[in-house]
Short mmCIF file of C-alpha atoms and ligand atoms in Angstrom, two decimals:
data_model
loop_
_atom_site.label_atom_id
_atom_site.label_comp_id
_atom_site.label_asym_id
_atom_site.label_seq_id
_atom_site.Cartn_x
_atom_site.Cartn_y
_atom_site.Cartn_z
CA MET L 6 85.05 83.75 -29.13
CA ILE L 7 84.60 82.11 -25.59
CA THR L 8 80.97 80.89 -25.18
CA THR L 9 80.45 79.85 -21.27
CA ALA L 10 77.57 79.18 -18.93
CA ALA L 11 79.78 79.40 -16.06
CA ILE L 12 79.54 82.60 -13.85
CA SER L 13 83.65 82.01 -12.90
CA THR L 14 84.80 81.73 -16.62
CA ILE L 15 82.77 85.29 -17.12
CA ARG L 16 84.54 87.10 -14.00
CA GLU L 17 87.98 85.54 -14.59
CA HIS L 18 88.03 86.87 -18.07
CA VAL L 19 86.24 90.46 -17.22
CA LYS L 20 88.90 90.60 -13.99
CA ALA L 21 91.54 90.29 -15.99
CA TRP L 22 91.26 92.80 -18.47
CA HIS L 23 89.77 95.40 -15.48
CA THR L 24 93.22 94.44 -14.29
CA LYS L 25 95.30 95.32 -17.14
CA GLY L 26 93.49 98.92 -17.05
CA GLU L 27 91.08 97.75 -20.11
CA THR L 28 87.35 98.68 -20.32
CA VAL L 29 84.60 96.42 -21.05
CA ALA L 30 80.93 96.49 -22.65
CA PHE L 31 78.10 94.68 -22.24
CA VAL L 32 75.14 93.49 -24.25
CA PRO L 33 72.35 91.88 -22.76
CA THR L 34 70.19 90.06 -25.18
CA MET L 35 67.59 87.44 -25.48
CA GLY L 36 69.03 85.79 -28.68
CA ASN L 37 68.06 85.46 -32.06
CA LEU L 38 69.88 88.28 -33.21
CA HIS L 39 68.92 90.65 -35.79
CA GLN L 40 70.93 93.49 -36.72
CA GLY L 41 69.60 95.90 -34.04
CA HIS L 42 71.62 93.33 -31.95
CA ILE L 43 74.64 93.24 -33.95
CA THR L 44 74.48 97.09 -34.23
CA LEU L 45 74.75 97.17 -30.76
CA VAL L 46 77.63 94.97 -30.48
CA ASN L 47 79.37 97.08 -33.43
CA GLU L 48 78.87 100.35 -30.79
CA ALA L 49 80.34 98.78 -28.07
CA LYS L 50 83.16 97.83 -30.04
CA THR L 51 84.04 101.54 -30.77
CA ARG L 52 83.45 102.36 -27.21
CA ALA L 53 85.39 99.84 -24.93
CA ASP L 54 88.37 97.85 -25.47
CA HIS L 55 86.03 93.92 -24.88
CA VAL L 56 82.49 93.29 -25.58
CA VAL L 57 80.68 90.64 -23.44
CA VAL L 58 77.17 89.64 -24.97
CA SER L 59 74.73 87.19 -22.83
CA ILE L 60 72.20 85.27 -24.23
CA PHE L 61 69.47 84.54 -21.89
CA VAL L 62 65.73 83.97 -22.49
CA ASN L 63 64.83 85.35 -18.84
CA PRO L 64 61.77 83.80 -17.89
CA MET L 65 61.11 86.49 -15.16
CA GLN L 66 60.12 88.58 -17.68
CA PHE L 67 57.58 86.53 -19.62
CA GLY L 68 53.59 86.60 -18.33
CA PRO L 69 52.07 83.03 -17.65
CA LYS L 70 50.02 83.31 -21.14
CA GLU L 71 53.08 85.04 -23.05
CA ASP L 72 55.81 83.56 -25.91
CA LEU L 73 58.68 81.97 -23.26
CA ASP L 74 58.22 78.63 -24.71
CA GLY L 75 57.87 79.80 -28.20
CA TYR L 76 60.20 82.17 -27.79
CA PRO L 77 63.47 81.61 -30.90
CA ARG L 78 66.36 80.07 -29.55
CA THR L 79 68.54 80.48 -32.47
CA LEU L 80 72.24 79.88 -30.35
CA GLU L 81 74.38 78.57 -33.52
CA GLN L 82 73.14 80.93 -35.99
CA ASP L 83 73.48 83.95 -33.22
CA SER L 84 77.17 82.59 -32.34
CA GLU L 85 78.17 83.17 -35.84
CA LYS L 86 77.09 86.27 -35.83
CA LEU L 87 78.77 87.33 -32.64
CA ILE L 88 81.74 85.49 -34.07
CA ALA L 89 81.60 88.05 -37.42
CA ALA L 90 80.69 91.17 -35.09
CA GLY L 91 83.80 90.47 -33.09
CA ALA L 92 82.37 89.72 -29.64
CA GLU L 93 85.03 88.40 -27.51
CA LEU L 94 82.73 86.61 -24.45
CA LEU L 95 79.30 85.15 -24.42
CA PHE L 96 77.61 84.32 -21.48
CA THR L 97 74.65 81.33 -21.92
CA PRO L 98 73.36 80.39 -18.47
CA THR L 99 71.06 78.30 -17.66
CA PRO L 100 67.59 79.25 -15.85
CA GLU L 101 68.58 77.27 -12.80
CA LEU L 102 72.04 79.00 -12.59
CA ILE L 103 69.97 82.46 -12.75
CA TYR L 104 67.29 81.55 -10.65
CA PRO L 105 68.40 77.83 -8.13
CA ARG L 106 66.03 78.88 -5.65
CA GLY L 107 63.10 79.37 -8.34
CA LEU L 108 61.31 82.38 -9.39
CA ALA L 109 58.57 82.45 -6.57
CA GLN L 110 61.60 82.65 -3.94
CA GLN L 111 63.73 85.48 -6.21
CA THR L 112 64.77 88.76 -4.48
CA PHE L 113 63.63 91.50 -7.69
CA ILE L 114 64.04 94.82 -8.22
CA GLU L 115 61.12 96.69 -9.06
CA VAL L 116 61.23 100.69 -10.61
CA PRO L 117 58.15 102.38 -9.45
CA ASP L 118 55.52 104.30 -11.45
CA ILE L 119 57.33 104.19 -14.85
CA GLY L 120 57.56 100.48 -14.24
CA ASP L 121 53.52 100.04 -13.95
CA GLU L 122 52.52 102.10 -17.25
CA LEU L 123 52.38 101.30 -20.91
CA CYS L 124 54.07 98.05 -20.96
CA GLY L 125 54.11 97.34 -17.70
CA ALA L 126 50.46 97.82 -17.42
CA SER L 127 49.68 95.42 -20.30
CA ARG L 128 52.59 93.10 -18.42
CA PRO L 129 52.38 93.10 -15.05
CA GLY L 130 55.48 91.83 -13.51
CA HIS L 131 57.75 92.32 -16.83
CA PHE L 132 59.69 95.14 -15.94
CA ARG L 133 59.92 93.61 -12.49
CA GLY L 134 61.57 90.27 -14.36
CA VAL L 135 63.89 92.74 -17.07
CA ALA L 136 65.33 94.94 -13.72
CA THR L 137 65.85 91.62 -11.75
CA ILE L 138 67.72 89.85 -14.53
CA VAL L 139 69.91 92.98 -15.80
CA ALA L 140 70.68 94.14 -12.12
CA LYS L 141 71.67 90.01 -11.97
CA LEU L 142 74.05 89.94 -15.18
CA PHE L 143 75.52 93.61 -14.57
CA ASN L 144 76.75 91.99 -11.09
CA ILE L 145 77.93 88.70 -12.98
CA VAL L 146 79.53 90.80 -15.62
CA GLN L 147 80.42 93.71 -13.92
CA PRO L 148 81.06 96.18 -16.95
CA ASP L 149 81.91 99.65 -17.39
CA MET L 150 78.96 100.01 -19.67
CA ALA L 151 76.12 98.22 -21.32
CA LEU L 152 74.26 98.80 -24.36
CA PHE L 153 70.59 98.67 -24.82
CA GLY L 154 68.34 99.53 -28.00
CA ARG L 155 66.14 102.75 -28.06
CA LYS L 156 63.13 100.73 -29.41
CA ASP L 157 62.72 99.38 -25.97
CA PHE L 158 62.44 103.19 -24.96
CA GLN L 159 60.62 102.16 -21.39
CA GLN L 160 62.97 99.52 -20.96
CA LEU L 161 65.92 101.88 -20.97
CA MET L 162 64.41 104.44 -18.99
CA ILE L 163 63.96 101.43 -16.28
CA ILE L 164 67.36 100.74 -16.20
CA LYS L 165 68.70 103.74 -16.13
CA THR L 166 66.87 104.77 -13.46
CA MET L 167 67.84 101.51 -11.38
CA VAL L 168 71.13 101.95 -12.25
CA GLU L 169 70.82 105.54 -10.41
CA ASP L 170 68.67 104.66 -7.65
CA LEU L 171 71.42 102.08 -6.73
CA SER L 172 74.35 103.70 -7.45
CA MET L 173 75.82 101.44 -9.86
CA PRO L 174 78.80 102.14 -11.49
CA ILE L 175 77.57 101.68 -15.05
CA GLU L 176 76.83 103.52 -17.86
CA VAL L 177 73.88 102.87 -19.50
CA ILE L 178 74.43 103.67 -23.42
CA GLY L 179 70.85 103.79 -25.66
CA ILE L 180 71.28 103.05 -29.56
CA ASP L 181 69.31 104.30 -31.80
CA THR L 182 66.29 101.74 -33.76
CA ILE L 183 67.10 99.66 -36.59
CA ARG L 184 64.71 99.74 -39.03
CA GLU L 185 63.83 97.70 -42.26
CA ALA L 186 63.51 99.36 -45.43
CA SER L 187 59.93 99.67 -44.69
CA GLY L 188 60.12 101.31 -41.28
CA LEU L 189 59.13 98.33 -39.29
CA ALA L 190 61.66 98.06 -36.41
CA MET L 191 63.47 95.00 -36.21
CA SER L 192 62.41 92.74 -33.34
CA SER L 193 63.12 88.79 -32.56
CA ARG L 194 59.08 89.00 -32.57
CA ASN L 195 58.85 90.17 -35.94
CA GLY L 196 59.64 86.37 -36.60
CA TYR L 197 56.13 85.52 -35.66
CA LEU L 198 54.86 88.00 -38.29
CA THR L 199 53.15 86.22 -42.07
CA ALA L 200 54.39 87.94 -44.99
CA ASP L 201 51.18 89.62 -45.73
CA GLU L 202 51.24 90.85 -41.68
CA LYS L 203 54.66 91.61 -42.37
CA HIS L 204 53.61 94.05 -45.31
CA ARG L 205 51.16 95.59 -43.14
CA ALA L 206 53.50 96.00 -39.62
CA ALA L 207 55.17 98.93 -41.13
CA THR L 208 51.81 100.99 -40.70
CA LEU L 209 53.28 101.28 -37.22
CA LYS L 210 55.96 103.47 -37.86
CA ARG L 211 54.08 105.67 -40.31
CA THR L 212 51.58 105.90 -37.79
CA ILE L 213 53.77 107.46 -35.01
CA ASP L 214 55.18 109.90 -38.06
CA ASP L 215 51.91 110.96 -38.59
CA VAL L 216 51.28 111.82 -35.05
CA ILE L 217 54.68 113.20 -34.96
CA ASN L 218 53.86 115.73 -38.11
CA ALA L 219 50.34 116.65 -36.30
CA VAL L 220 52.25 117.94 -32.94
CA GLN L 221 54.86 119.65 -34.73
CA HIS L 222 51.82 121.63 -36.83
CA GLY L 223 50.64 122.40 -34.02
CA GLN L 224 47.59 120.08 -34.10
CA ASP L 225 45.62 118.17 -31.25
CA HIS L 226 47.67 115.22 -30.90
CA ARG L 227 44.29 113.26 -28.95
CA GLN L 228 42.88 113.90 -32.10
CA ALA L 229 45.95 112.66 -34.39
CA ILE L 230 46.51 109.70 -32.15
CA ALA L 231 42.48 108.80 -32.90
CA GLN L 232 43.56 108.44 -36.04
CA ALA L 233 45.96 106.69 -35.87
CA GLU L 234 44.54 103.71 -34.26
CA GLN L 235 41.97 103.75 -36.69
CA GLN L 236 44.84 103.16 -39.36
CA LEU L 237 46.07 100.62 -37.29
CA LYS L 238 42.83 98.85 -36.95
CA ALA L 239 42.07 99.02 -40.47
CA ALA L 240 45.55 97.25 -41.30
CA GLY L 241 44.57 94.39 -38.85
CA PHE L 242 46.08 95.66 -36.02
CA THR L 243 44.52 95.66 -32.27
CA PRO L 244 46.21 98.48 -30.54
CA ASP L 245 47.66 98.01 -27.10
CA TYR L 246 48.68 101.67 -26.15
CA PHE L 247 49.43 105.10 -28.47
CA GLU L 248 50.81 107.86 -26.58
CA LEU L 249 52.59 111.17 -26.59
CA ARG L 250 54.81 111.37 -23.63
CA SER L 251 57.90 113.63 -22.54
CA ALA L 252 60.90 111.70 -23.96
CA ASP L 253 62.69 112.54 -20.64
CA THR L 254 60.34 111.57 -17.77
CA LEU L 255 57.77 109.13 -20.00
CA ARG L 256 55.24 110.93 -18.07
CA GLN L 257 52.23 112.46 -19.81
CA ALA L 258 53.62 115.47 -21.88
CA ASN L 259 52.42 118.56 -21.40
CA GLU L 260 52.45 121.57 -23.46
CA ASN L 261 55.58 123.05 -22.13
CA ASP L 262 57.42 119.68 -23.06
CA ASN L 263 59.58 120.15 -26.05
CA HIS L 264 61.56 116.53 -26.12
CA LEU L 265 58.45 113.75 -27.04
CA VAL L 266 57.99 110.61 -27.48
CA VAL L 267 55.63 108.59 -29.66
CA ILE L 268 55.56 105.34 -27.58
CA ALA L 269 53.20 102.59 -28.88
CA ALA L 270 52.46 98.85 -28.67
CA ALA L 271 49.84 96.75 -30.89
CA TYR L 272 49.15 93.34 -31.84
CA LEU L 273 49.40 91.86 -34.98
CA GLY L 274 48.71 88.48 -35.52
CA LYS L 275 50.64 86.21 -32.79
CA ALA L 276 53.19 89.39 -32.63
CA ARG L 277 52.76 92.06 -29.91
CA LEU L 278 54.80 94.63 -31.51
CA ILE L 279 56.07 98.13 -29.69
CA ASP L 280 58.15 100.95 -31.36
CA ASN L 281 58.61 104.88 -30.60
CA VAL L 282 60.22 107.97 -32.10
CA SER L 283 61.41 110.53 -30.15
CA PHE L 284 61.22 114.53 -31.35
CA SER L 285 61.13 117.99 -30.59
CA ARG L 286 58.19 119.85 -30.51
CA HIS L 287 59.27 123.08 -31.79
CA PRO L 288 62.55 121.62 -34.18
CA LYS L 289 64.75 124.30 -35.38
O1 PAF X 27 65.61 93.39 -24.69
C1 PAF X 27 65.97 92.32 -23.93
O2 PAF X 27 66.32 91.43 -24.60
C2 PAF X 27 65.61 91.69 -22.86
O3 PAF X 27 64.66 92.66 -22.09
C3 PAF X 27 66.91 92.16 -21.66
C4 PAF X 27 67.15 93.35 -21.58
C5 PAF X 27 67.91 91.49 -22.51
C6 PAF X 27 66.77 91.55 -20.03
O4 PAF X 27 66.46 89.82 -20.38
#
């Protein structure tokens, strides 16, 4: 695997592959790789001739009081995992290369409406930072396709919307969430949890499943969500949001929507955990 912090090196390789008519899949990450990321690389390998990965802890998507400084940086272990998974090219730019004029002077991309709700409401500016870095990385790498985890359901929808709105010639592919045996969605932020918190963290997925079960049995989702929030509080969480939405638009679900998503965020100890499960209201 070639590791480079230089845009020109990335461009040279991708251009050479494209000249030969070969396809390139891209997996953007912030590092501290876990099995969820490695699954994205494995999926990328099945869909394209070459896999490019980026590791960049993007300062633009962190709020002033968030965990930018403490975000785990584990490049050596990450590289080993990527080599084992068969990634060919790793891009590890510096913040100075990506934002040479500083964040305040950076041209940005903002996806309206869906970027302002849920995680966007709790983390103002977060999705502006995500959309801007992903657009920049797409322009640098120029892949044919890019893969993202469905754990970040709202992020995936924002990136798909951006690609469509700006006519970017890139296929955006969502890959199912990888979970611990307990049901806890894999996340770099799980590393902030103590052993006891990690045990309790599995409640998040369980409560999501309970709400889905209630909706599929025709029960009132508001009541089911209120119960879920009580259960989360009893397990030591501070819920941020817990909602039933349309899985196609992320708008508030109405009675005619069949393709739904239960989407939630909650604080536990030092971690802010997010999770979601999409489902059919009337399963066959
Ligand atoms: O999901 C992430 O790890 C990040 O938000 C992403 C897409 C790599 C952009 O920094």
